[in-house]
Amino acid sequence: MKIAASLIALFGSAAAFAPAKSANKATALNAFVAEELPGALAPVGFFDPLGFAEKADEATMKRYREAELTHGRVAMLAVVGFLVGEKVEGSSFLFDAQVSGPAITHLTQVPTIFWGILAIAIGAAEIKRAETGWVEPENVPVSKPGLLREEYYPGDLGFDPLGLKPDDAEEMFTMQTKELQNGRVAMLAAAGFLAQELVNGKGIIENLLA
């Protein structure tokens, strides 16, 4: 259903997961000053109307950015999955043409074994992410739950099979900003897709073509 589309989107944005390739970028990437983080664009600049950054220390800001990146990446995959899943619904290669209708109903139509595969894949990905970015629970102070590793930059999971990550710090900053902005738009889009399909029970493509 949405696996092929998800893989395409995942590899397309793979550079964002890659490890740093040169030491001279360390200062630019690890100086975690809120107003200087990637993702701030004119004319809005650093947008924090509720003042979360003002109340957060560096460790908390890193967790905020990790959460934003993760949700943005999932949302980008979801948006592609919505559109592609509905476009190819009813095709013979897609669960023997058993899946149809709005994307929000697709998971309820797939064979049970798919749920097991999906759970294993998600679990493996989350375990890898936790081992890469988080300090082991036994080494975390009680006052600092969910502590990220000091050398870990949020979202940098070391995954870049296509070698897309720039060596230049400025180019890397630009790529990070693009990923964040696309992730933010995707989160809004995915929420809109869900709401629209819940309202009238029609697929997004069907709504767009109506």
JSON list of C-alpha atoms in Angstrom, two decimals:
[
{"chain": "A", "resi": 1, "resn": "MET", "atom": "CA", "xyz": [0.00, 0.00, 0.00]},
{"chain": "A", "resi": 2, "resn": "LYS", "atom": "CA", "xyz": [2.21, 2.80, 1.24]},
{"chain": "A", "resi": 3, "resn": "ILE", "atom": "CA", "xyz": [5.51, 0.93, 1.61]},
{"chain": "A", "resi": 4, "resn": "ALA", "atom": "CA", "xyz": [6.96, 1.76, -1.80]},
{"chain": "A", "resi": 5, "resn": "ALA", "atom": "CA", "xyz": [6.04, 5.41, -1.49]},
{"chain": "A", "resi": 6, "resn": "SER", "atom": "CA", "xyz": [7.49, 5.56, 1.99]},
{"chain": "A", "resi": 7, "resn": "LEU", "atom": "CA", "xyz": [10.79, 4.08, 0.85]},
{"chain": "A", "resi": 8, "resn": "ILE", "atom": "CA", "xyz": [11.06, 6.57, -2.00]},
{"chain": "A", "resi": 9, "resn": "ALA", "atom": "CA", "xyz": [10.44, 9.50, 0.35]},
{"chain": "A", "resi": 10, "resn": "LEU", "atom": "CA", "xyz": [12.81, 8.05, 2.94]},
{"chain": "A", "resi": 11, "resn": "PHE", "atom": "CA", "xyz": [15.72, 7.71, 0.52]},
{"chain": "A", "resi": 12, "resn": "GLY", "atom": "CA", "xyz": [14.94, 11.09, -1.02]},
{"chain": "A", "resi": 13, "resn": "SER", "atom": "CA", "xyz": [15.52, 12.86, 2.29]},
{"chain": "A", "resi": 14, "resn": "ALA", "atom": "CA", "xyz": [18.22, 10.47, 3.48]},
{"chain": "A", "resi": 15, "resn": "ALA", "atom": "CA", "xyz": [20.91, 13.13, 3.73]},
{"chain": "A", "resi": 16, "resn": "ALA", "atom": "CA", "xyz": [19.25, 14.58, 6.80]},
{"chain": "A", "resi": 17, "resn": "PHE", "atom": "CA", "xyz": [20.02, 11.39, 8.74]},
{"chain": "A", "resi": 18, "resn": "ALA", "atom": "CA", "xyz": [23.71, 11.26, 7.86]},
{"chain": "A", "resi": 19, "resn": "PRO", "atom": "CA", "xyz": [26.65, 11.69, 10.23]},
{"chain": "A", "resi": 20, "resn": "ALA", "atom": "CA", "xyz": [28.92, 14.71, 10.05]},
{"chain": "A", "resi": 21, "resn": "LYS", "atom": "CA", "xyz": [31.74, 14.22, 7.57]},
{"chain": "A", "resi": 22, "resn": "SER", "atom": "CA", "xyz": [34.18, 16.85, 8.77]},
{"chain": "A", "resi": 23, "resn": "ALA", "atom": "CA", "xyz": [35.27, 18.18, 12.14]},
{"chain": "A", "resi": 24, "resn": "ASN", "atom": "CA", "xyz": [35.13, 21.83, 11.08]},
{"chain": "A", "resi": 25, "resn": "LYS", "atom": "CA", "xyz": [31.33, 21.70, 11.18]},
{"chain": "A", "resi": 26, "resn": "ALA", "atom": "CA", "xyz": [31.18, 20.78, 14.85]},
{"chain": "A", "resi": 27, "resn": "THR", "atom": "CA", "xyz": [30.84, 24.35, 16.10]},
{"chain": "A", "resi": 28, "resn": "ALA", "atom": "CA", "xyz": [28.07, 25.22, 13.65]},
{"chain": "A", "resi": 29, "resn": "LEU", "atom": "CA", "xyz": [26.13, 22.06, 14.37]},
{"chain": "A", "resi": 30, "resn": "ASN", "atom": "CA", "xyz": [26.53, 21.80, 18.12]},
{"chain": "A", "resi": 31, "resn": "ALA", "atom": "CA", "xyz": [26.20, 25.42, 19.24]},
{"chain": "A", "resi": 32, "resn": "PHE", "atom": "CA", "xyz": [22.59, 24.91, 20.28]},
{"chain": "A", "resi": 33, "resn": "VAL", "atom": "CA", "xyz": [21.49, 28.54, 20.58]},
{"chain": "A", "resi": 34, "resn": "ALA", "atom": "CA", "xyz": [17.74, 28.65, 19.88]},
{"chain": "A", "resi": 35, "resn": "GLU", "atom": "CA", "xyz": [17.72, 31.76, 17.69]},
{"chain": "A", "resi": 36, "resn": "GLU", "atom": "CA", "xyz": [20.58, 30.42, 15.55]},
{"chain": "A", "resi": 37, "resn": "LEU", "atom": "CA", "xyz": [19.11, 26.98, 14.87]},
{"chain": "A", "resi": 38, "resn": "PRO", "atom": "CA", "xyz": [18.18, 25.87, 11.33]},
{"chain": "A", "resi": 39, "resn": "GLY", "atom": "CA", "xyz": [14.54, 26.41, 10.41]},
{"chain": "A", "resi": 40, "resn": "ALA", "atom": "CA", "xyz": [14.22, 30.15, 11.00]},
{"chain": "A", "resi": 41, "resn": "LEU", "atom": "CA", "xyz": [13.36, 32.09, 7.83]},
{"chain": "A", "resi": 42, "resn": "ALA", "atom": "CA", "xyz": [12.46, 35.68, 7.07]},
{"chain": "A", "resi": 43, "resn": "PRO", "atom": "CA", "xyz": [10.10, 37.39, 7.54]},
{"chain": "A", "resi": 44, "resn": "VAL", "atom": "CA", "xyz": [8.99, 35.34, 10.55]},
{"chain": "A", "resi": 45, "resn": "GLY", "atom": "CA", "xyz": [12.44, 34.46, 11.84]},
{"chain": "A", "resi": 46, "resn": "PHE", "atom": "CA", "xyz": [12.58, 32.38, 15.01]},
{"chain": "A", "resi": 47, "resn": "PHE", "atom": "CA", "xyz": [8.90, 31.68, 15.66]},
{"chain": "A", "resi": 48, "resn": "ASP", "atom": "CA", "xyz": [8.13, 30.81, 19.28]},
{"chain": "A", "resi": 49, "resn": "PRO", "atom": "CA", "xyz": [4.96, 32.69, 20.31]},
{"chain": "A", "resi": 50, "resn": "LEU", "atom": "CA", "xyz": [4.41, 30.57, 23.41]},
{"chain": "A", "resi": 51, "resn": "GLY", "atom": "CA", "xyz": [7.97, 31.05, 24.66]},
{"chain": "A", "resi": 52, "resn": "PHE", "atom": "CA", "xyz": [8.98, 27.40, 24.89]},
{"chain": "A", "resi": 53, "resn": "ALA", "atom": "CA", "xyz": [12.60, 28.21, 24.00]},
{"chain": "A", "resi": 54, "resn": "GLU", "atom": "CA", "xyz": [12.85, 30.86, 26.71]},
{"chain": "A", "resi": 55, "resn": "LYS", "atom": "CA", "xyz": [11.99, 28.30, 29.36]},
{"chain": "A", "resi": 56, "resn": "ALA", "atom": "CA", "xyz": [14.20, 25.52, 27.98]},
{"chain": "A", "resi": 57, "resn": "ASP", "atom": "CA", "xyz": [17.81, 24.67, 28.70]},
{"chain": "A", "resi": 58, "resn": "GLU", "atom": "CA", "xyz": [20.05, 23.19, 25.99]},
{"chain": "A", "resi": 59, "resn": "ALA", "atom": "CA", "xyz": [19.09, 19.57, 26.74]},
{"chain": "A", "resi": 60, "resn": "THR", "atom": "CA", "xyz": [15.40, 20.41, 26.51]},
{"chain": "A", "resi": 61, "resn": "MET", "atom": "CA", "xyz": [15.86, 22.36, 23.27]},
{"chain": "A", "resi": 62, "resn": "LYS", "atom": "CA", "xyz": [17.64, 19.37, 21.74]},
{"chain": "A", "resi": 63, "resn": "ARG", "atom": "CA", "xyz": [14.69, 17.14, 22.69]},
{"chain": "A", "resi": 64, "resn": "TYR", "atom": "CA", "xyz": [12.28, 19.66, 21.16]},
{"chain": "A", "resi": 65, "resn": "ARG", "atom": "CA", "xyz": [14.24, 19.67, 17.90]},
{"chain": "A", "resi": 66, "resn": "GLU", "atom": "CA", "xyz": [14.50, 15.86, 17.88]},
{"chain": "A", "resi": 67, "resn": "ALA", "atom": "CA", "xyz": [10.73, 15.61, 18.33]},
{"chain": "A", "resi": 68, "resn": "GLU", "atom": "CA", "xyz": [10.05, 18.17, 15.60]},
{"chain": "A", "resi": 69, "resn": "LEU", "atom": "CA", "xyz": [12.33, 16.43, 13.11]},
{"chain": "A", "resi": 70, "resn": "THR", "atom": "CA", "xyz": [10.91, 13.00, 13.86]},
{"chain": "A", "resi": 71, "resn": "HIS", "atom": "CA", "xyz": [7.31, 14.12, 13.54]},
{"chain": "A", "resi": 72, "resn": "GLY", "atom": "CA", "xyz": [8.14, 16.05, 10.38]},
{"chain": "A", "resi": 73, "resn": "ARG", "atom": "CA", "xyz": [9.76, 13.02, 8.75]},
{"chain": "A", "resi": 74, "resn": "VAL", "atom": "CA", "xyz": [6.85, 10.77, 9.65]},
{"chain": "A", "resi": 75, "resn": "ALA", "atom": "CA", "xyz": [4.43, 13.38, 8.32]},
{"chain": "A", "resi": 76, "resn": "MET", "atom": "CA", "xyz": [6.30, 13.64, 5.01]},
{"chain": "A", "resi": 77, "resn": "LEU", "atom": "CA", "xyz": [6.08, 9.86, 4.59]},
{"chain": "A", "resi": 78, "resn": "ALA", "atom": "CA", "xyz": [2.40, 9.98, 5.57]},
{"chain": "A", "resi": 79, "resn": "VAL", "atom": "CA", "xyz": [1.54, 12.63, 2.98]},
{"chain": "A", "resi": 80, "resn": "VAL", "atom": "CA", "xyz": [3.25, 10.64, 0.22]},
{"chain": "A", "resi": 81, "resn": "GLY", "atom": "CA", "xyz": [1.56, 7.49, 1.50]},
{"chain": "A", "resi": 82, "resn": "PHE", "atom": "CA", "xyz": [-1.87, 9.11, 1.44]},
{"chain": "A", "resi": 83, "resn": "LEU", "atom": "CA", "xyz": [-1.53, 10.26, -2.16]},
{"chain": "A", "resi": 84, "resn": "VAL", "atom": "CA", "xyz": [0.23, 7.22, -3.62]},
{"chain": "A", "resi": 85, "resn": "GLY", "atom": "CA", "xyz": [-1.84, 4.74, -1.62]},
{"chain": "A", "resi": 86, "resn": "GLU", "atom": "CA", "xyz": [-5.07, 6.20, -2.93]},
{"chain": "A", "resi": 87, "resn": "LYS", "atom": "CA", "xyz": [-3.71, 6.53, -6.47]},
{"chain": "A", "resi": 88, "resn": "VAL", "atom": "CA", "xyz": [-2.87, 2.83, -6.75]},
{"chain": "A", "resi": 89, "resn": "GLU", "atom": "CA", "xyz": [-5.80, 1.48, -4.72]},
{"chain": "A", "resi": 90, "resn": "GLY", "atom": "CA", "xyz": [-7.42, -1.53, -6.30]},
{"chain": "A", "resi": 91, "resn": "SER", "atom": "CA", "xyz": [-4.26, -2.43, -8.25]},
{"chain": "A", "resi": 92, "resn": "SER", "atom": "CA", "xyz": [-3.57, -6.14, -8.48]},
{"chain": "A", "resi": 93, "resn": "PHE", "atom": "CA", "xyz": [-0.10, -5.85, -6.88]},
{"chain": "A", "resi": 94, "resn": "LEU", "atom": "CA", "xyz": [-1.52, -4.10, -3.83]},
{"chain": "A", "resi": 95, "resn": "PHE", "atom": "CA", "xyz": [-2.61, -6.89, -1.47]},
{"chain": "A", "resi": 96, "resn": "ASP", "atom": "CA", "xyz": [-4.29, -8.66, -4.38]},
{"chain": "A", "resi": 97, "resn": "ALA", "atom": "CA", "xyz": [-6.54, -5.64, -5.05]},
{"chain": "A", "resi": 98, "resn": "GLN", "atom": "CA", "xyz": [-8.20, -5.99, -1.65]},
{"chain": "A", "resi": 99, "resn": "VAL", "atom": "CA", "xyz": [-7.45, -2.45, -0.44]},
{"chain": "A", "resi": 100, "resn": "SER", "atom": "CA", "xyz": [-9.60, 0.46, -1.56]},
{"chain": "A", "resi": 101, "resn": "GLY", "atom": "CA", "xyz": [-11.26, 3.66, -0.37]},
{"chain": "A", "resi": 102, "resn": "PRO", "atom": "CA", "xyz": [-9.84, 6.60, 1.62]},
{"chain": "A", "resi": 103, "resn": "ALA", "atom": "CA", "xyz": [-6.31, 6.15, 2.95]},
{"chain": "A", "resi": 104, "resn": "ILE", "atom": "CA", "xyz": [-7.47, 6.33, 6.57]},
{"chain": "A", "resi": 105, "resn": "THR", "atom": "CA", "xyz": [-9.24, 2.99, 6.04]},
{"chain": "A", "resi": 106, "resn": "HIS", "atom": "CA", "xyz": [-6.38, 1.16, 4.32]},
{"chain": "A", "resi": 107, "resn": "LEU", "atom": "CA", "xyz": [-4.71, -0.25, 7.42]},
{"chain": "A", "resi": 108, "resn": "THR", "atom": "CA", "xyz": [-7.97, -1.85, 8.52]},
{"chain": "A", "resi": 109, "resn": "GLN", "atom": "CA", "xyz": [-8.10, -3.75, 5.22]},
{"chain": "A", "resi": 110, "resn": "VAL", "atom": "CA", "xyz": [-4.60, -5.24, 5.07]},
{"chain": "A", "resi": 111, "resn": "PRO", "atom": "CA", "xyz": [-3.82, -8.85, 6.13]},
{"chain": "A", "resi": 112, "resn": "THR", "atom": "CA", "xyz": [-2.94, -9.44, 9.79]},
{"chain": "A", "resi": 113, "resn": "ILE", "atom": "CA", "xyz": [0.63, -10.42, 8.92]},
{"chain": "A", "resi": 114, "resn": "PHE", "atom": "CA", "xyz": [1.23, -6.89, 7.60]},
{"chain": "A", "resi": 115, "resn": "TRP", "atom": "CA", "xyz": [0.57, -5.52, 11.09]},
{"chain": "A", "resi": 116, "resn": "GLY", "atom": "CA", "xyz": [3.27, -7.80, 12.49]},
{"chain": "A", "resi": 117, "resn": "ILE", "atom": "CA", "xyz": [5.78, -6.72, 9.85]},
{"chain": "A", "resi": 118, "resn": "LEU", "atom": "CA", "xyz": [4.91, -3.07, 10.42]},
{"chain": "A", "resi": 119, "resn": "ALA", "atom": "CA", "xyz": [5.29, -3.39, 14.20]},
{"chain": "A", "resi": 120, "resn": "ILE", "atom": "CA", "xyz": [8.69, -5.08, 13.86]},
{"chain": "A", "resi": 121, "resn": "ALA", "atom": "CA", "xyz": [9.94, -2.48, 11.38]},
{"chain": "A", "resi": 122, "resn": "ILE", "atom": "CA", "xyz": [8.81, 0.46, 13.53]},
{"chain": "A", "resi": 123, "resn": "GLY", "atom": "CA", "xyz": [10.20, -1.16, 16.68]},
{"chain": "A", "resi": 124, "resn": "ALA", "atom": "CA", "xyz": [13.59, -1.78, 15.07]},
{"chain": "A", "resi": 125, "resn": "ALA", "atom": "CA", "xyz": [13.78, 1.79, 13.79]},
{"chain": "A", "resi": 126, "resn": "GLU", "atom": "CA", "xyz": [12.86, 3.25, 17.19]},
{"chain": "A", "resi": 127, "resn": "ILE", "atom": "CA", "xyz": [15.35, 1.04, 19.03]},
{"chain": "A", "resi": 128, "resn": "LYS", "atom": "CA", "xyz": [18.10, 2.12, 16.64]},
{"chain": "A", "resi": 129, "resn": "ARG", "atom": "CA", "xyz": [17.14, 5.78, 17.11]},
{"chain": "A", "resi": 130, "resn": "ALA", "atom": "CA", "xyz": [17.14, 5.43, 20.90]},
{"chain": "A", "resi": 131, "resn": "GLU", "atom": "CA", "xyz": [20.52, 3.69, 20.96]},
{"chain": "A", "resi": 132, "resn": "THR", "atom": "CA", "xyz": [22.00, 6.35, 18.67]},
{"chain": "A", "resi": 133, "resn": "GLY", "atom": "CA", "xyz": [20.68, 9.47, 20.35]},
{"chain": "A", "resi": 134, "resn": "TRP", "atom": "CA", "xyz": [19.84, 8.77, 23.97]},
{"chain": "A", "resi": 135, "resn": "VAL", "atom": "CA", "xyz": [21.96, 8.19, 27.03]},
{"chain": "A", "resi": 136, "resn": "GLU", "atom": "CA", "xyz": [21.36, 4.77, 28.59]},
{"chain": "A", "resi": 137, "resn": "PRO", "atom": "CA", "xyz": [18.63, 5.02, 31.29]},
{"chain": "A", "resi": 138, "resn": "GLU", "atom": "CA", "xyz": [20.95, 3.76, 34.02]},
{"chain": "A", "resi": 139, "resn": "ASN", "atom": "CA", "xyz": [23.31, 6.67, 33.31]},
{"chain": "A", "resi": 140, "resn": "VAL", "atom": "CA", "xyz": [20.68, 9.41, 33.27]},
{"chain": "A", "resi": 141, "resn": "PRO", "atom": "CA", "xyz": [20.20, 11.62, 36.36]},
{"chain": "A", "resi": 142, "resn": "VAL", "atom": "CA", "xyz": [16.69, 11.50, 37.82]},
{"chain": "A", "resi": 143, "resn": "SER", "atom": "CA", "xyz": [16.37, 15.23, 37.20]},
{"chain": "A", "resi": 144, "resn": "LYS", "atom": "CA", "xyz": [17.15, 14.86, 33.47]},
{"chain": "A", "resi": 145, "resn": "PRO", "atom": "CA", "xyz": [14.82, 12.24, 31.97]},
{"chain": "A", "resi": 146, "resn": "GLY", "atom": "CA", "xyz": [15.17, 11.53, 28.24]},
{"chain": "A", "resi": 147, "resn": "LEU", "atom": "CA", "xyz": [18.70, 12.94, 28.11]},
{"chain": "A", "resi": 148, "resn": "LEU", "atom": "CA", "xyz": [20.29, 12.98, 24.65]},
{"chain": "A", "resi": 149, "resn": "ARG", "atom": "CA", "xyz": [23.94, 12.15, 24.15]},
{"chain": "A", "resi": 150, "resn": "GLU", "atom": "CA", "xyz": [26.21, 15.19, 24.30]},
{"chain": "A", "resi": 151, "resn": "GLU", "atom": "CA", "xyz": [27.78, 14.44, 20.91]},
{"chain": "A", "resi": 152, "resn": "TYR", "atom": "CA", "xyz": [24.45, 13.67, 19.24]},
{"chain": "A", "resi": 153, "resn": "TYR", "atom": "CA", "xyz": [22.87, 16.29, 17.01]},
{"chain": "A", "resi": 154, "resn": "PRO", "atom": "CA", "xyz": [19.06, 15.91, 16.80]},
{"chain": "A", "resi": 155, "resn": "GLY", "atom": "CA", "xyz": [18.02, 13.95, 13.73]},
{"chain": "A", "resi": 156, "resn": "ASP", "atom": "CA", "xyz": [21.56, 12.86, 12.82]},
{"chain": "A", "resi": 157, "resn": "LEU", "atom": "CA", "xyz": [21.05, 9.08, 12.72]},
{"chain": "A", "resi": 158, "resn": "GLY", "atom": "CA", "xyz": [23.94, 8.27, 10.42]},
{"chain": "A", "resi": 159, "resn": "PHE", "atom": "CA", "xyz": [21.66, 7.22, 7.56]},
{"chain": "A", "resi": 160, "resn": "ASP", "atom": "CA", "xyz": [22.71, 8.59, 4.17]},
{"chain": "A", "resi": 161, "resn": "PRO", "atom": "CA", "xyz": [22.82, 5.72, 1.62]},
{"chain": "A", "resi": 162, "resn": "LEU", "atom": "CA", "xyz": [22.83, 8.11, -1.34]},
{"chain": "A", "resi": 163, "resn": "GLY", "atom": "CA", "xyz": [25.58, 10.35, 0.05]},
{"chain": "A", "resi": 164, "resn": "LEU", "atom": "CA", "xyz": [23.50, 13.52, -0.22]},
{"chain": "A", "resi": 165, "resn": "LYS", "atom": "CA", "xyz": [24.71, 15.24, 2.92]},
{"chain": "A", "resi": 166, "resn": "PRO", "atom": "CA", "xyz": [26.82, 18.33, 2.14]},
{"chain": "A", "resi": 167, "resn": "ASP", "atom": "CA", "xyz": [30.35, 18.72, 3.50]},
{"chain": "A", "resi": 168, "resn": "ASP", "atom": "CA", "xyz": [30.02, 22.49, 3.71]},
{"chain": "A", "resi": 169, "resn": "ALA", "atom": "CA", "xyz": [28.51, 23.77, 6.97]},
{"chain": "A", "resi": 170, "resn": "GLU", "atom": "CA", "xyz": [26.50, 26.51, 5.26]},
{"chain": "A", "resi": 171, "resn": "GLU", "atom": "CA", "xyz": [25.04, 24.09, 2.73]},
{"chain": "A", "resi": 172, "resn": "MET", "atom": "CA", "xyz": [24.22, 21.70, 5.56]},
{"chain": "A", "resi": 173, "resn": "PHE", "atom": "CA", "xyz": [22.45, 24.47, 7.44]},
{"chain": "A", "resi": 174, "resn": "THR", "atom": "CA", "xyz": [20.36, 25.22, 4.34]},
{"chain": "A", "resi": 175, "resn": "MET", "atom": "CA", "xyz": [19.48, 21.55, 3.86]},
{"chain": "A", "resi": 176, "resn": "GLN", "atom": "CA", "xyz": [18.43, 21.25, 7.51]},
{"chain": "A", "resi": 177, "resn": "THR", "atom": "CA", "xyz": [16.20, 24.31, 7.14]},
{"chain": "A", "resi": 178, "resn": "LYS", "atom": "CA", "xyz": [14.59, 22.86, 4.02]},
{"chain": "A", "resi": 179, "resn": "GLU", "atom": "CA", "xyz": [13.89, 19.59, 5.81]},
{"chain": "A", "resi": 180, "resn": "LEU", "atom": "CA", "xyz": [12.36, 21.36, 8.79]},
{"chain": "A", "resi": 181, "resn": "GLN", "atom": "CA", "xyz": [10.16, 23.58, 6.63]},
{"chain": "A", "resi": 182, "resn": "ASN", "atom": "CA", "xyz": [8.97, 20.66, 4.52]},
{"chain": "A", "resi": 183, "resn": "GLY", "atom": "CA", "xyz": [8.33, 18.65, 7.67]},
{"chain": "A", "resi": 184, "resn": "ARG", "atom": "CA", "xyz": [6.27, 21.46, 9.18]},
{"chain": "A", "resi": 185, "resn": "VAL", "atom": "CA", "xyz": [4.16, 21.79, 6.03]},
{"chain": "A", "resi": 186, "resn": "ALA", "atom": "CA", "xyz": [3.76, 18.01, 5.94]},
{"chain": "A", "resi": 187, "resn": "MET", "atom": "CA", "xyz": [2.50, 17.92, 9.54]},
{"chain": "A", "resi": 188, "resn": "LEU", "atom": "CA", "xyz": [-0.18, 20.46, 8.67]},
{"chain": "A", "resi": 189, "resn": "ALA", "atom": "CA", "xyz": [-1.00, 18.62, 5.43]},
{"chain": "A", "resi": 190, "resn": "ALA", "atom": "CA", "xyz": [-1.27, 15.21, 7.12]},
{"chain": "A", "resi": 191, "resn": "ALA", "atom": "CA", "xyz": [-3.57, 16.65, 9.78]},
{"chain": "A", "resi": 192, "resn": "GLY", "atom": "CA", "xyz": [-5.67, 18.24, 7.04]},
{"chain": "A", "resi": 193, "resn": "PHE", "atom": "CA", "xyz": [-5.85, 14.98, 5.08]},
{"chain": "A", "resi": 194, "resn": "LEU", "atom": "CA", "xyz": [-7.03, 13.09, 8.15]},
{"chain": "A", "resi": 195, "resn": "ALA", "atom": "CA", "xyz": [-9.64, 15.69, 9.02]},
{"chain": "A", "resi": 196, "resn": "GLN", "atom": "CA", "xyz": [-10.97, 15.92, 5.46]},
{"chain": "A", "resi": 197, "resn": "GLU", "atom": "CA", "xyz": [-11.36, 12.17, 5.04]},
{"chain": "A", "resi": 198, "resn": "LEU", "atom": "CA", "xyz": [-13.05, 11.88, 8.42]},
{"chain": "A", "resi": 199, "resn": "VAL", "atom": "CA", "xyz": [-15.51, 14.63, 7.48]},
{"chain": "A", "resi": 200, "resn": "ASN", "atom": "CA", "xyz": [-16.84, 13.26, 4.19]},
{"chain": "A", "resi": 201, "resn": "GLY", "atom": "CA", "xyz": [-15.40, 9.74, 3.90]},
{"chain": "A", "resi": 202, "resn": "LYS", "atom": "CA", "xyz": [-13.77, 10.47, 0.54]},
{"chain": "A", "resi": 203, "resn": "GLY", "atom": "CA", "xyz": [-10.12, 10.11, -0.42]},
{"chain": "A", "resi": 204, "resn": "ILE", "atom": "CA", "xyz": [-7.89, 13.16, -0.81]},
{"chain": "A", "resi": 205, "resn": "ILE", "atom": "CA", "xyz": [-7.42, 12.65, -4.54]},
{"chain": "A", "resi": 206, "resn": "GLU", "atom": "CA", "xyz": [-11.16, 12.24, -4.95]},
{"chain": "A", "resi": 207, "resn": "ASN", "atom": "CA", "xyz": [-11.69, 15.49, -3.04]},
{"chain": "A", "resi": 208, "resn": "LEU", "atom": "CA", "xyz": [-9.12, 17.30, -5.19]},
{"chain": "A", "resi": 209, "resn": "LEU", "atom": "CA", "xyz": [-10.71, 16.12, -8.41]},
{"chain": "A", "resi": 210, "resn": "ALA", "atom": "CA", "xyz": [-14.29, 16.82, -7.33]}
]
